[in-house]
Amino acid sequence: MFAAYRADIDRLVAERGFKSVDVASIAPDNPNRAELRKKFLDEHFHKEDEVRFFVAGSGLFTLHVGDKVYEIECVKDDLIAVPDGTTHWFDMGDEPSFVAIRFFTEPDGWVGHFTGTDIAQKFPRYVPTQAS
Ligand SMILES: [Fe+2]
C-alpha cells in the first residue's frame, strides 16, 4: 500500500514538512464502527491541517467557514487538507469503509477541539453516493 504511493507521500512530506504518516482504515463490519464514527461527528477543529489521502472507500468532510457550510465527499484518490483552525466534522457513514493515508505535523496535532455547538446535527448524515 505505502509502496504504491511512496513518491507522492515523499513529495508531500518534503513540501509541507510533515513529521509522520500513517494509514487509517475501517471496514463495514468493524465492531467499534459506531463508536469510531461518533468520534469526529460533532463540530471541532485541530491545531494543524487535517491532511488525508483516500486510497479506497469514502467519507464526508463538512467544513463550517463563516456563515457557510461546505460538504466534501472524499473518495478514492482524493487528497484533502482541512486548514488548521477550520471548524468541521467528519462522517464515515453507518457502514464505514475507507483506507486513508494521514499526514501529521505534530504528535498530538490531530486532537479534536470541540466547539460544543449542535450545528453538525442539523445536517444530513453521510450516505455514500457510490459503491466503494
Ligand atoms: Fe477533524
CSV table of C-alpha atoms and ligand atoms in Angstrom, one decimal:
chain,number,residue,atom,x,y,z
A,1,MET,CA,0.0,0.0,0.0
A,2,PHE,CA,2.6,2.5,1.0
A,3,ALA,CA,4.9,1.4,-1.8
A,4,ALA,CA,2.4,2.3,-4.5
A,5,TYR,CA,2.2,5.9,-3.1
A,6,ARG,CA,5.7,6.3,-1.9
A,7,ALA,CA,6.8,9.0,-4.4
A,8,ASP,CA,3.6,11.1,-3.7
A,9,ILE,CA,4.0,10.7,0.1
A,10,ASP,CA,7.6,11.7,0.0
A,11,ARG,CA,6.8,14.7,-2.1
A,12,LEU,CA,4.1,15.9,0.2
A,13,VAL,CA,6.2,15.3,3.3
A,14,ALA,CA,9.1,17.3,1.7
A,15,GLU,CA,6.8,20.1,0.5
A,16,ARG,CA,4.8,20.5,3.7
A,17,GLY,CA,7.1,19.4,6.4
A,18,PHE,CA,5.0,16.6,7.8
A,19,LYS,CA,6.7,14.7,10.6
A,20,SER,CA,4.7,11.5,10.5
A,21,VAL,CA,2.5,9.5,8.2
A,22,ASP,CA,0.2,6.6,8.9
A,23,VAL,CA,-2.7,4.7,7.5
A,24,ALA,CA,-6.2,4.7,9.0
A,25,SER,CA,-8.7,2.1,7.7
A,26,ILE,CA,-12.1,0.8,8.7
A,27,ALA,CA,-14.4,-1.9,7.3
A,28,PRO,CA,-18.2,-2.0,7.5
A,29,ASP,CA,-18.1,-5.0,9.9
A,30,ASN,CA,-15.8,-3.3,12.4
A,31,PRO,CA,-17.5,-4.0,15.8
A,32,ASN,CA,-16.4,-0.5,17.0
A,33,ARG,CA,-17.7,1.4,14.0
A,34,ALA,CA,-20.5,3.3,15.8
A,35,GLU,CA,-18.1,4.5,18.4
A,36,LEU,CA,-15.4,5.4,15.8
A,37,ARG,CA,-18.0,7.2,13.7
A,38,LYS,CA,-19.1,9.3,16.7
A,39,LYS,CA,-15.6,10.5,17.4
A,40,PHE,CA,-15.5,13.3,14.9
A,41,LEU,CA,-19.2,13.7,14.1
A,42,ASP,CA,-19.6,17.0,16.0
A,43,GLU,CA,-18.0,20.3,15.1
A,44,HIS,CA,-14.4,20.6,16.0
A,45,PHE,CA,-11.1,22.0,14.8
A,46,HIS,CA,-7.4,20.9,15.1
A,47,LYS,CA,-4.3,22.9,15.7
A,48,GLU,CA,-2.7,21.6,12.4
A,49,ASP,CA,-4.0,20.9,9.0
A,50,GLU,CA,-6.0,17.7,8.8
A,51,VAL,CA,-4.5,16.1,5.7
A,52,ARG,CA,-5.9,12.8,4.3
A,53,PHE,CA,-5.4,10.9,1.1
A,54,PHE,CA,-8.1,8.4,0.3
A,55,VAL,CA,-6.7,5.2,-1.1
A,56,ALA,CA,-10.1,3.5,-1.0
A,57,GLY,CA,-13.6,3.9,0.2
A,58,SER,CA,-15.1,7.3,1.1
A,59,GLY,CA,-16.1,9.7,3.8
A,60,LEU,CA,-17.7,13.1,4.2
A,61,PHE,CA,-16.0,16.2,5.5
A,62,THR,CA,-18.2,19.2,6.2
A,63,LEU,CA,-16.4,22.5,6.7
A,64,HIS,CA,-18.0,25.4,8.5
A,65,VAL,CA,-16.5,28.6,7.3
A,66,GLY,CA,-18.1,31.9,8.4
A,67,ASP,CA,-21.8,31.5,7.6
A,68,LYS,CA,-21.3,28.8,5.0
A,69,VAL,CA,-21.1,25.0,5.2
A,70,TYR,CA,-19.3,23.0,2.6
A,71,GLU,CA,-19.8,19.3,2.2
A,72,ILE,CA,-16.9,17.5,0.6
A,73,GLU,CA,-17.2,13.8,-0.2
A,74,CYS,CA,-13.8,12.2,-0.3
A,75,VAL,CA,-13.4,9.1,-2.5
A,76,LYS,CA,-10.5,7.1,-3.8
A,77,ASP,CA,-7.6,9.3,-5.0
A,78,ASP,CA,-8.9,12.4,-3.2
A,79,LEU,CA,-6.5,14.4,-1.1
A,80,ILE,CA,-8.0,16.8,1.4
A,81,ALA,CA,-6.3,19.4,3.7
A,82,VAL,CA,-8.6,20.9,6.2
A,83,PRO,CA,-6.8,24.1,7.3
A,84,ASP,CA,-5.6,24.5,10.8
A,85,GLY,CA,-8.3,26.0,13.0
A,86,THR,CA,-11.1,25.5,10.5
A,87,THR,CA,-14.3,24.2,12.2
A,88,HIS,CA,-15.5,21.0,10.6
A,89,TRP,CA,-16.9,17.5,11.2
A,90,PHE,CA,-16.3,14.1,9.6
A,91,ASP,CA,-18.8,11.4,8.9
A,92,MET,CA,-17.8,7.9,7.8
A,93,GLY,CA,-21.4,6.7,7.5
A,94,ASP,CA,-23.1,3.8,9.3
A,95,GLU,CA,-21.3,1.2,7.2
A,96,PRO,CA,-17.9,2.8,7.1
A,97,SER,CA,-15.4,1.8,4.5
A,98,PHE,CA,-12.2,3.6,3.8
A,99,VAL,CA,-8.4,3.5,3.7
A,100,ALA,CA,-6.7,6.9,4.2
A,101,ILE,CA,-3.1,8.0,4.5
A,102,ARG,CA,-2.8,10.6,7.2
A,103,PHE,CA,-0.1,13.2,7.4
A,104,PHE,CA,0.8,14.9,10.7
A,105,THR,CA,2.9,17.8,11.7
A,106,GLU,CA,2.7,17.5,15.5
A,107,PRO,CA,2.4,14.3,17.5
A,108,ASP,CA,-0.9,15.5,19.1
A,109,GLY,CA,-1.9,17.9,16.4
A,110,TRP,CA,-4.9,15.9,15.2
A,111,VAL,CA,-6.5,16.1,18.7
A,112,GLY,CA,-10.1,17.4,18.2
A,113,HIS,CA,-11.0,20.6,20.0
A,114,PHE,CA,-14.8,20.5,20.1
A,115,THR,CA,-16.8,23.7,19.8
A,116,GLY,CA,-19.8,22.4,21.7
A,117,THR,CA,-22.3,23.5,19.0
A,118,ASP,CA,-25.0,21.3,17.6
A,119,ILE,CA,-24.6,22.5,14.0
A,120,ALA,CA,-23.4,19.2,12.7
A,121,GLN,CA,-26.6,17.5,14.0
A,122,LYS,CA,-28.7,19.9,11.8
A,123,PHE,CA,-27.3,18.5,8.6
A,124,PRO,CA,-28.0,15.1,7.0
A,125,ARG,CA,-25.6,12.3,7.9
A,126,TYR,CA,-23.4,10.7,5.3
A,127,VAL,CA,-24.7,8.2,2.8
A,128,PRO,CA,-22.1,7.3,0.2
A,129,THR,CA,-23.0,8.3,-3.3
A,130,GLN,CA,-21.3,5.4,-5.0
A,131,ALA,CA,-20.2,1.9,-4.2
A,132,SER,CA,-16.6,1.9,-2.9
B,1,FE,FE,-11.1,16.7,12.2
